[in-house]
Coordinates of C-alpha atoms in Angstrom, one line a residue:
Chain R
M7 CA 49.6 15.4 -60.0
G8 CA 51.5 18.0 -57.3
S9 CA 53.1 21.0 -57.4
S10 CA 55.1 19.7 -61.1
A11 CA 51.9 20.3 -62.1
L12 CA 52.5 24.0 -62.1
I13 CA 55.8 22.8 -64.0
L14 CA 54.1 20.2 -66.4
L15 CA 52.0 22.8 -67.9
T16 CA 54.7 26.1 -68.2
I17 CA 56.3 23.5 -69.9
C18 CA 53.8 22.8 -72.1
G19 CA 52.4 26.6 -72.6
I20 CA 56.2 27.4 -73.9
A21 CA 56.6 24.3 -76.1
F22 CA 53.0 24.9 -77.9
A23 CA 53.4 28.5 -78.3
G24 CA 57.2 28.3 -79.4
G25 CA 57.0 25.2 -80.9
G26 CA 54.5 26.2 -83.3
I27 CA 56.0 29.9 -83.8
L28 CA 59.8 28.1 -84.3
L29 CA 57.3 26.1 -87.2
S30 CA 55.6 28.6 -89.1
R31 CA 59.0 30.8 -88.7
V32 CA 60.6 27.5 -90.9
L33 CA 57.2 26.5 -93.0
A34 CA 56.8 30.5 -94.1
K35 CA 58.4 32.2 -97.1
R36 CA 59.6 35.4 -95.7
S37 CA 60.8 38.6 -98.2
A38 CA 62.4 42.4 -96.4
N39 CA 60.1 45.6 -97.4
V40 CA 60.2 48.1 -95.5
V41 CA 56.3 49.1 -95.6
K42 CA 55.3 46.0 -94.1
G43 CA 57.4 47.0 -90.8
E44 CA 55.0 49.9 -90.5
P45 CA 52.1 50.2 -88.2
Y46 CA 49.2 49.0 -90.4
E47 CA 46.4 51.4 -89.7
C48 CA 44.8 53.8 -93.0
G49 CA 48.0 53.3 -95.2
I50 CA 49.4 57.2 -94.5
P51 CA 51.9 57.0 -91.9
T52 CA 51.2 57.6 -88.4
T53 CA 51.0 61.1 -87.1
G54 CA 53.6 61.0 -83.9
T55 CA 55.0 58.5 -81.5
S56 CA 52.0 55.6 -81.8
W57 CA 52.5 55.0 -77.5
I58 CA 50.3 57.8 -76.0
Q59 CA 48.5 59.0 -73.5
F60 CA 45.0 56.7 -72.6
H61 CA 42.4 58.0 -70.5
V62 CA 42.6 58.7 -66.5
G63 CA 39.7 57.1 -66.0
Y64 CA 41.6 53.9 -66.9
Y65 CA 43.8 54.4 -64.1
L66 CA 40.7 55.6 -61.3
F67 CA 39.3 52.4 -62.0
A68 CA 41.7 50.3 -61.4
L69 CA 42.6 51.9 -58.4
I70 CA 39.1 51.4 -56.6
F71 CA 39.9 47.5 -58.3
L72 CA 42.5 47.2 -56.0
V73 CA 40.3 47.7 -52.9
F74 CA 37.7 45.4 -53.9
D75 CA 39.9 43.4 -54.9
V76 CA 42.1 43.2 -51.8
E77 CA 38.5 42.8 -49.5
L78 CA 37.8 38.9 -52.2
V79 CA 41.0 38.0 -51.1
F80 CA 40.3 38.0 -47.0
M81 CA 37.1 36.6 -47.7
Y82 CA 38.1 33.9 -49.6
P83 CA 39.3 32.1 -46.3
W84 CA 36.1 33.5 -44.6
A85 CA 34.3 31.8 -46.3
V86 CA 35.7 27.9 -45.8
V87 CA 35.3 28.8 -42.9
V88 CA 30.9 31.2 -41.9
Q89 CA 29.3 27.9 -41.5
K90 CA 31.8 26.5 -38.5
I91 CA 32.0 29.7 -36.2
G92 CA 28.0 30.1 -38.2
M93 CA 26.4 33.4 -37.1
S94 CA 28.5 35.7 -35.6
A95 CA 30.6 35.2 -39.3
F96 CA 27.7 36.5 -40.0
I97 CA 27.5 39.5 -39.0
E98 CA 31.0 40.4 -38.5
I99 CA 31.0 39.5 -42.7
I100 CA 27.8 41.9 -42.3
I101 CA 29.9 44.7 -40.7
F102 CA 32.4 44.5 -42.8
M103 CA 30.1 44.6 -46.4
F104 CA 28.6 47.8 -45.2
I105 CA 31.2 49.8 -44.6
L106 CA 32.9 48.2 -48.3
F107 CA 29.6 49.0 -49.4
M108 CA 30.0 52.5 -47.5
G109 CA 33.1 53.3 -50.0
L110 CA 31.7 52.3 -52.9
L111 CA 29.1 54.7 -52.3
Y112 CA 31.5 56.7 -51.6
A113 CA 33.7 56.8 -54.7
W114 CA 30.0 57.0 -56.6
K115 CA 28.9 60.1 -55.3
K116 CA 32.6 61.8 -56.2
G117 CA 32.2 60.5 -59.6
A118 CA 35.5 58.3 -60.0
L119 CA 32.5 55.4 -61.9
K120 CA 31.2 57.8 -64.6
W121 CA 33.6 57.6 -67.7
M122 CA 34.7 61.1 -68.9
Chain E
M15 CA 37.3 7.2 -52.3
V16 CA 38.0 7.9 -48.5
D17 CA 40.5 10.1 -49.5
L18 CA 37.7 12.4 -52.2
L19 CA 35.0 12.1 -49.2
K20 CA 38.0 14.6 -46.7
G21 CA 37.5 18.5 -45.5
Y22 CA 33.6 17.5 -45.9
N23 CA 31.3 16.5 -44.5
V24 CA 31.9 13.0 -44.2
E25 CA 29.3 11.2 -41.8
K26 CA 26.1 13.3 -43.9
L27 CA 28.2 11.8 -47.7
K28 CA 28.8 8.2 -45.9
S29 CA 25.3 7.8 -45.8
E30 CA 24.6 9.0 -48.8
N31 CA 27.4 8.8 -51.3
L32 CA 27.8 5.0 -51.5
R33 CA 26.2 4.3 -55.5
L34 CA 28.5 6.9 -56.6
L35 CA 30.4 3.9 -57.2
L36 CA 29.2 2.3 -60.0
T37 CA 30.9 5.9 -61.4
Y38 CA 33.8 4.8 -62.6
S39 CA 36.6 5.4 -61.1
F40 CA 40.3 7.1 -62.7
A41 CA 41.9 6.8 -59.9
S42 CA 42.1 3.0 -60.2
L43 CA 43.7 3.5 -63.9
S44 CA 46.4 6.4 -62.7
S45 CA 47.6 5.1 -59.6
H46 CA 48.2 2.0 -62.3
I47 CA 50.0 3.8 -64.2
H48 CA 52.0 5.4 -61.1
A49 CA 52.9 2.2 -59.2
W50 CA 53.5 1.4 -63.7
L51 CA 56.2 3.6 -63.8
I52 CA 57.7 3.6 -60.7
S53 CA 58.7 -0.3 -60.1
S54 CA 59.9 0.1 -64.2
M55 CA 62.2 2.6 -63.8
G56 CA 61.9 2.8 -59.8
D57 CA 61.2 6.2 -57.3
G58 CA 62.8 8.8 -59.1
M59 CA 63.8 11.4 -61.8
A60 CA 62.3 9.4 -64.5
A61 CA 58.8 8.2 -63.3
L62 CA 58.2 11.4 -62.7
V63 CA 59.9 12.6 -65.8
S64 CA 58.0 10.1 -67.8
E65 CA 55.1 11.1 -66.5
M66 CA 54.7 14.3 -67.1
L67 CA 55.8 13.7 -70.3
I68 CA 52.5 11.4 -70.4
V69 CA 49.9 13.9 -68.9
G70 CA 51.3 16.7 -71.0
I71 CA 50.5 14.2 -74.6
C72 CA 47.2 13.8 -73.5
L73 CA 46.6 17.2 -72.0
I74 CA 47.3 18.2 -75.9
A75 CA 46.2 15.4 -77.7
F76 CA 43.0 17.0 -75.3
L77 CA 43.2 20.7 -76.4
V78 CA 43.9 21.0 -79.9
P79 CA 41.1 18.6 -81.6
L80 CA 38.7 20.6 -78.4
C81 CA 39.8 24.2 -80.1
F82 CA 39.4 23.0 -83.8
F83 CA 35.9 21.8 -82.6
L84 CA 35.0 24.9 -81.1
G85 CA 36.7 26.8 -83.4
Y86 CA 33.7 24.4 -85.8
M87 CA 31.0 24.9 -83.3
E88 CA 31.6 29.1 -83.0
R89 CA 29.8 28.8 -86.9
K90 CA 28.3 27.2 -86.9
V91 CA 26.7 28.1 -84.6
A92 CA 27.2 31.6 -86.0
A93 CA 25.6 30.3 -89.5
F94 CA 22.8 28.3 -87.6
M95 CA 21.5 31.9 -86.1
Q96 CA 21.7 34.0 -89.4
L97 CA 20.2 31.4 -91.4
R98 CA 23.6 30.5 -93.1
L99 CA 24.5 27.7 -94.0
G100 CA 28.3 27.9 -92.8
P101 CA 31.4 26.1 -93.2
N102 CA 30.5 22.8 -95.1
R103 CA 33.0 22.6 -98.5
V104 CA 36.3 21.3 -95.9
G105 CA 35.7 17.7 -94.6
P106 CA 32.9 16.3 -93.6
K107 CA 30.0 18.6 -93.1
G108 CA 33.1 20.9 -93.3
S109 CA 34.3 20.0 -89.6
L110 CA 37.8 20.4 -91.4
Q111 CA 37.2 24.2 -91.6
I112 CA 39.3 25.2 -88.8
V113 CA 42.7 22.9 -89.7
A114 CA 42.8 24.3 -93.2
D115 CA 42.9 27.4 -91.8
T116 CA 45.4 25.9 -88.9
V117 CA 47.4 25.1 -91.6
K118 CA 46.5 28.8 -94.2
L119 CA 48.6 30.8 -90.6
L120 CA 50.8 28.3 -90.1
F121 CA 52.4 29.3 -94.0
K122 CA 51.6 33.4 -93.2
E123 CA 55.1 35.2 -92.1
G124 CA 54.5 36.4 -88.6
L125 CA 55.6 40.3 -89.6
T126 CA 57.2 42.2 -86.9
P127 CA 56.5 46.2 -86.6
T128 CA 59.9 48.0 -87.0
A129 CA 59.2 50.0 -84.6
S130 CA 58.1 47.4 -82.1
D131 CA 59.6 46.2 -78.9
K132 CA 60.2 43.3 -79.6
F133 CA 61.7 40.9 -77.0
L134 CA 57.8 42.2 -75.9
F135 CA 56.0 41.4 -79.0
N136 CA 57.0 37.7 -79.7
L137 CA 57.0 37.0 -75.7
A138 CA 53.0 38.5 -75.2
P139 CA 51.7 35.5 -77.7
I140 CA 53.4 32.7 -75.3
I141 CA 52.6 34.2 -72.1
V142 CA 48.8 34.2 -73.2
V143 CA 49.0 30.1 -73.9
V144 CA 50.5 29.3 -70.9
T145 CA 48.5 31.5 -68.8
S146 CA 45.8 29.8 -70.1
M147 CA 47.2 26.5 -70.0
L148 CA 47.9 26.8 -66.2
V149 CA 44.6 27.3 -65.3
M150 CA 44.0 23.9 -66.9
A151 CA 45.4 22.1 -63.7
P152 CA 42.4 22.1 -61.0
I153 CA 39.6 20.8 -64.0
A154 CA 38.1 17.6 -62.8
F155 CA 37.2 16.4 -66.3
A156 CA 35.6 13.0 -65.1
K157 CA 35.8 11.4 -61.7
D158 CA 39.3 11.7 -60.5
L159 CA 40.4 12.2 -63.7
Q160 CA 42.5 16.0 -63.0
I161 CA 45.5 17.1 -63.3
W162 CA 46.7 19.0 -59.9
D163 CA 43.7 18.4 -57.5
L164 CA 45.1 21.3 -55.1
S165 CA 43.4 22.2 -51.3
I166 CA 43.4 25.9 -53.3
G167 CA 41.6 24.5 -56.1
V168 CA 39.2 28.2 -57.0
L169 CA 41.0 31.0 -55.9
Y170 CA 44.4 29.5 -57.5
V171 CA 42.2 29.2 -61.2
T172 CA 41.8 33.0 -60.4
S173 CA 44.9 34.2 -59.6
I174 CA 46.0 32.7 -62.6
S175 CA 43.3 33.2 -64.9
S176 CA 43.7 37.2 -63.8
I177 CA 48.0 37.3 -65.0
A178 CA 45.8 37.4 -68.6
V179 CA 45.5 41.1 -68.5
I180 CA 49.8 41.0 -69.0
G181 CA 49.9 39.6 -71.5
I182 CA 47.1 41.2 -73.5
L183 CA 48.7 44.4 -72.2
M184 CA 52.0 43.1 -73.3
A185 CA 51.1 42.8 -77.5
G186 CA 49.2 45.8 -77.2
W187 CA 52.1 48.0 -75.8
S188 CA 54.0 46.6 -77.5
S189 CA 52.9 46.3 -80.8
Y190 CA 53.5 50.7 -81.7
N191 CA 50.0 50.8 -82.8
K192 CA 47.3 53.5 -81.4
Y193 CA 44.7 50.5 -81.5
S194 CA 46.7 48.3 -80.0
L195 CA 47.5 50.3 -77.0
L196 CA 43.9 51.7 -77.2
G197 CA 42.5 48.0 -77.4
A198 CA 45.1 46.8 -75.0
M199 CA 44.0 49.3 -72.0
R200 CA 40.2 48.9 -72.5
S201 CA 41.0 44.9 -72.0
G202 CA 42.3 46.4 -68.8
A203 CA 40.1 48.0 -67.5
Q204 CA 37.2 44.9 -68.5
I205 CA 39.4 42.3 -67.4
V206 CA 40.3 43.9 -64.2
S207 CA 36.5 45.4 -63.5
Y208 CA 34.9 41.5 -64.0
E209 CA 36.6 39.7 -61.7
L210 CA 35.2 41.6 -59.1
S211 CA 32.3 39.9 -59.6
I212 CA 33.6 37.5 -61.0
G213 CA 35.5 36.0 -57.4
L214 CA 32.4 37.1 -55.6
S215 CA 29.6 34.9 -57.1
I216 CA 32.2 31.9 -56.8
L217 CA 32.7 33.0 -53.0
S218 CA 28.6 32.8 -52.7
V219 CA 29.4 28.7 -53.9
I220 CA 32.6 28.8 -51.2
V221 CA 30.0 29.8 -48.6
L222 CA 27.9 26.4 -49.6
T223 CA 30.2 24.3 -49.6
G224 CA 32.9 25.3 -46.9
S225 CA 36.1 24.1 -49.1
L226 CA 38.2 25.5 -52.6
K227 CA 39.3 22.2 -53.2
M228 CA 37.7 21.2 -57.0
S229 CA 36.4 17.4 -55.5
D230 CA 35.3 18.2 -52.3
I231 CA 33.1 20.7 -54.2
V232 CA 32.0 18.0 -57.4
M233 CA 31.4 16.8 -54.0
S234 CA 29.3 18.8 -52.1
Q235 CA 26.4 18.5 -55.0
S236 CA 25.9 14.7 -54.8
N237 CA 22.6 15.2 -53.7
G238 CA 21.8 17.8 -56.3
W239 CA 23.1 20.5 -57.8
W240 CA 24.4 23.6 -55.8
I241 CA 21.5 25.3 -58.9
F242 CA 19.3 23.3 -57.6
K243 CA 19.5 22.7 -53.9
G244 CA 20.7 26.7 -53.1
H245 CA 17.1 28.3 -53.8
L246 CA 17.2 32.2 -55.4
P247 CA 21.1 33.3 -54.3
M248 CA 22.5 30.3 -56.3
W249 CA 20.8 31.4 -60.0
I250 CA 22.0 35.2 -59.7
S251 CA 25.1 34.3 -58.9
F252 CA 25.0 31.9 -61.5
V253 CA 24.4 34.8 -64.1
I254 CA 25.6 37.5 -62.8
F255 CA 29.3 34.8 -63.3
I256 CA 27.8 33.7 -66.9
I257 CA 28.1 37.4 -67.8
A258 CA 31.0 38.5 -66.2
S259 CA 33.3 36.2 -67.1
T260 CA 31.7 36.2 -70.7
A261 CA 33.3 40.2 -70.2
E262 CA 36.8 38.4 -68.7
I263 CA 37.5 36.6 -71.7
N264 CA 36.4 40.0 -74.1
R265 CA 33.8 38.2 -75.9
A266 CA 30.8 39.4 -77.7
P267 CA 29.2 41.5 -76.6
F268 CA 32.2 42.6 -74.2
D269 CA 34.2 42.7 -77.5
L270 CA 36.0 46.4 -77.0
T271 CA 39.9 44.6 -76.9
E272 CA 38.7 43.5 -80.7
A273 CA 35.4 46.5 -81.5
E274 CA 36.2 45.6 -85.6
Q275 CA 34.5 48.6 -86.5
E276 CA 36.7 51.1 -83.7
L277 CA 39.9 49.3 -83.6
T278 CA 40.5 47.1 -86.4
A279 CA 41.5 43.8 -84.5
G280 CA 42.0 45.7 -81.3
F281 CA 45.3 44.3 -79.3
H282 CA 46.9 41.8 -81.7
T283 CA 46.3 44.2 -84.8
E284 CA 49.7 44.0 -85.5
Y285 CA 49.9 40.4 -84.9
S286 CA 49.6 37.4 -88.1
G287 CA 50.1 34.0 -88.8
M288 CA 50.6 31.4 -85.9
K289 CA 51.6 34.0 -83.6
F290 CA 48.0 35.4 -84.1
A291 CA 46.7 31.7 -84.2
M292 CA 48.2 31.8 -80.3
F293 CA 45.7 34.5 -79.1
L294 CA 43.0 32.8 -80.8
L295 CA 43.4 28.8 -78.8
S296 CA 43.9 31.5 -75.3
E297 CA 40.4 32.3 -76.6
Y298 CA 38.4 29.6 -77.1
I299 CA 40.5 27.3 -73.8
N300 CA 39.6 30.5 -72.0
L301 CA 36.0 30.3 -73.3
F302 CA 37.3 26.2 -72.5
V303 CA 37.6 27.0 -68.7
V304 CA 35.6 29.8 -67.4
S305 CA 32.4 27.4 -69.0
A306 CA 34.2 24.6 -67.2
I307 CA 34.4 26.0 -63.9
A308 CA 31.0 27.2 -64.4
A309 CA 30.2 24.0 -64.9
T310 CA 32.0 22.3 -61.5
L311 CA 30.8 25.7 -59.3
F312 CA 26.9 25.7 -60.0
L313 CA 26.5 22.0 -62.4
G314 CA 28.3 20.0 -60.8
G315 CA 31.3 19.3 -62.9
W316 CA 31.0 15.9 -64.2
M317 CA 28.6 14.3 -60.7
P318 CA 25.4 12.7 -62.3
F319 CA 21.7 14.4 -62.9
H320 CA 21.0 13.0 -59.6
I321 CA 17.9 13.8 -56.9
G322 CA 17.2 13.8 -53.5
H323 CA 16.3 10.0 -52.6
W324 CA 15.6 8.6 -55.2
E325 CA 17.2 5.6 -55.7
L326 CA 15.9 4.0 -58.6
F327 CA 16.7 7.5 -61.5
N328 CA 20.3 8.4 -59.4
H329 CA 21.0 4.9 -60.8
I330 CA 20.4 4.6 -63.6
M331 CA 22.0 8.0 -64.0
D332 CA 25.1 7.1 -63.1
F333 CA 25.3 4.9 -65.4
I334 CA 26.6 7.7 -68.1
P335 CA 29.4 7.9 -68.1
S336 CA 31.5 10.7 -66.2
S337 CA 32.7 12.5 -68.9
I338 CA 29.9 12.7 -70.8
W339 CA 28.3 14.5 -68.1
F340 CA 31.0 17.5 -67.8
M341 CA 31.5 17.3 -71.3
G342 CA 27.8 18.2 -71.4
K343 CA 27.5 20.6 -69.1
T344 CA 30.5 22.8 -71.0
L345 CA 29.7 22.6 -74.0
F346 CA 25.9 23.9 -72.7
I347 CA 26.8 27.1 -71.6
I348 CA 29.7 27.4 -74.7
F349 CA 26.4 27.3 -76.0
I350 CA 24.6 29.8 -75.0
I351 CA 28.3 32.2 -74.4
M352 CA 28.3 31.3 -78.2
Q353 CA 24.7 32.4 -78.4
F354 CA 25.4 36.1 -76.3
R355 CA 27.9 37.0 -79.8
W356 CA 24.3 37.2 -82.0
T357 CA 21.9 38.5 -79.6
F358 CA 23.2 41.3 -77.5
P359 CA 24.7 44.0 -79.7
R360 CA 28.0 45.1 -78.5
L361 CA 28.7 48.2 -75.0
R362 CA 29.7 51.8 -74.7
V363 CA 33.1 51.7 -72.3
D364 CA 30.7 53.8 -69.9
Q365 CA 28.4 51.2 -70.3
L366 CA 30.6 48.3 -69.7
L367 CA 31.7 50.0 -66.3
T368 CA 28.4 50.9 -65.5
L369 CA 26.8 47.6 -65.4
E370 CA 30.4 46.3 -63.5
W371 CA 30.2 49.0 -60.7
K372 CA 26.6 49.8 -60.4
Y373 CA 24.5 46.7 -61.4
L374 CA 26.5 43.6 -61.1
L375 CA 29.3 45.1 -58.6
P376 CA 26.5 45.7 -55.9
I377 CA 23.5 42.8 -57.0
S378 CA 26.9 40.4 -56.3
M379 CA 27.0 41.8 -52.2
V380 CA 24.2 41.8 -50.6
N381 CA 23.6 38.4 -53.1
I382 CA 26.8 36.7 -51.2
L383 CA 24.8 37.7 -47.8
L384 CA 22.0 35.8 -48.6
A385 CA 24.5 32.7 -49.8
T386 CA 25.7 32.6 -45.9
L387 CA 22.8 32.9 -44.7
I388 CA 20.9 30.1 -46.2
A389 CA 24.1 28.4 -45.6
I390 CA 24.5 29.2 -41.8
M391 CA 20.6 28.6 -40.9
G392 CA 20.6 24.9 -43.2
W393 CA 17.6 25.8 -45.4
H394 CA 19.5 24.4 -48.9
F395 CA 18.8 21.0 -49.1

């Protein structure tokens, strides 16, 4: 199959998940109750909003990830042709990796990789 | 056969690969069905739609029993490792336990919290299942048995599987529950971090094969699997791949997202009934996909166990069907990942991130340079 596989698999997934959920909606017994709609915690109503602020560390890691992920995307085409090009591609990737590694060391030194 | 040889070192392969003709190829079957559909319906939408229907039904008929089996296997492996019996009441040796559980979940009410974002809350399980379905496309189940053998197969898998994090974040955020939100944020940080190591260890195989196409990667292992041909760097990247993919699919010891003692059930705390079953299902499909990719890249996919020029041995190995080789290797890796769960204690968030950023990432960066050196100098077999 060609690219129609994408359409097929998307439809398959939606039909499978949606079908299951709809079937259970038809089959399952339902009852209305205010308590059922409360957030699942220890039994006491939740204090304040549940959409709380979270730790800034998550953002830091996301930022470092972006840098390295773009690097990874650059390396895919390189990896396909490296055997044809040979030694010069190897030397170039060493320079590329060196710069990246320095970036990682910088982030490390600045404490960006430390949790809390 | 000739089509498969495209893109790789054709002269070298042709001399070595004549023996592969022994392995049954599904290409004849699929082309036969294709020709029959076109002859009976014409070369239009009808043939295409019915072909899609056949493939879709086959896929679901494969995936649902697979998920049942993996659920059963997980509980039996857990029992085996803890000296328990495990499920042994429903069906022979308890094999229908998971079916009974699914029927139970089907009859459970699917609750939606009043304060939640209802649209996103219901969309999240569907997104998670759709992404894990989409990743199935380029996987080579047997010789020429692939849904879509696209030229960027491995890149496609890595890019699509990273969409799953959106579904998880969506589920956590829309639930209006602090546990869910924290679990989802942890999952985001974890999946995003470990993706780098997965990418780098995949790249070290791509450097050796010179192609992103799944069938080319399998064909390049016809005289030995990469884990044997590629010396030490392949072993390192195999181990890194297994560790990182265990983290990527949120399984223990990296199951911080659903750490029961801290976060109740993590991002799916508020889900119940069939919506919860969807998360469970996608978890098992992801487990299968990750193991299948590991088997394809490092253990030769459907390729029988061949040793260099031992013609007789290779001929005997070819008599075992390719699908059995593929499923055997995949189940072996799944078994390893299931054992991890009962072998290692759960990591803390800071330990998790330290492991990735201070150990796995530098190691895999150096490792890919080693693999490149081996590829360029021709030191691999």
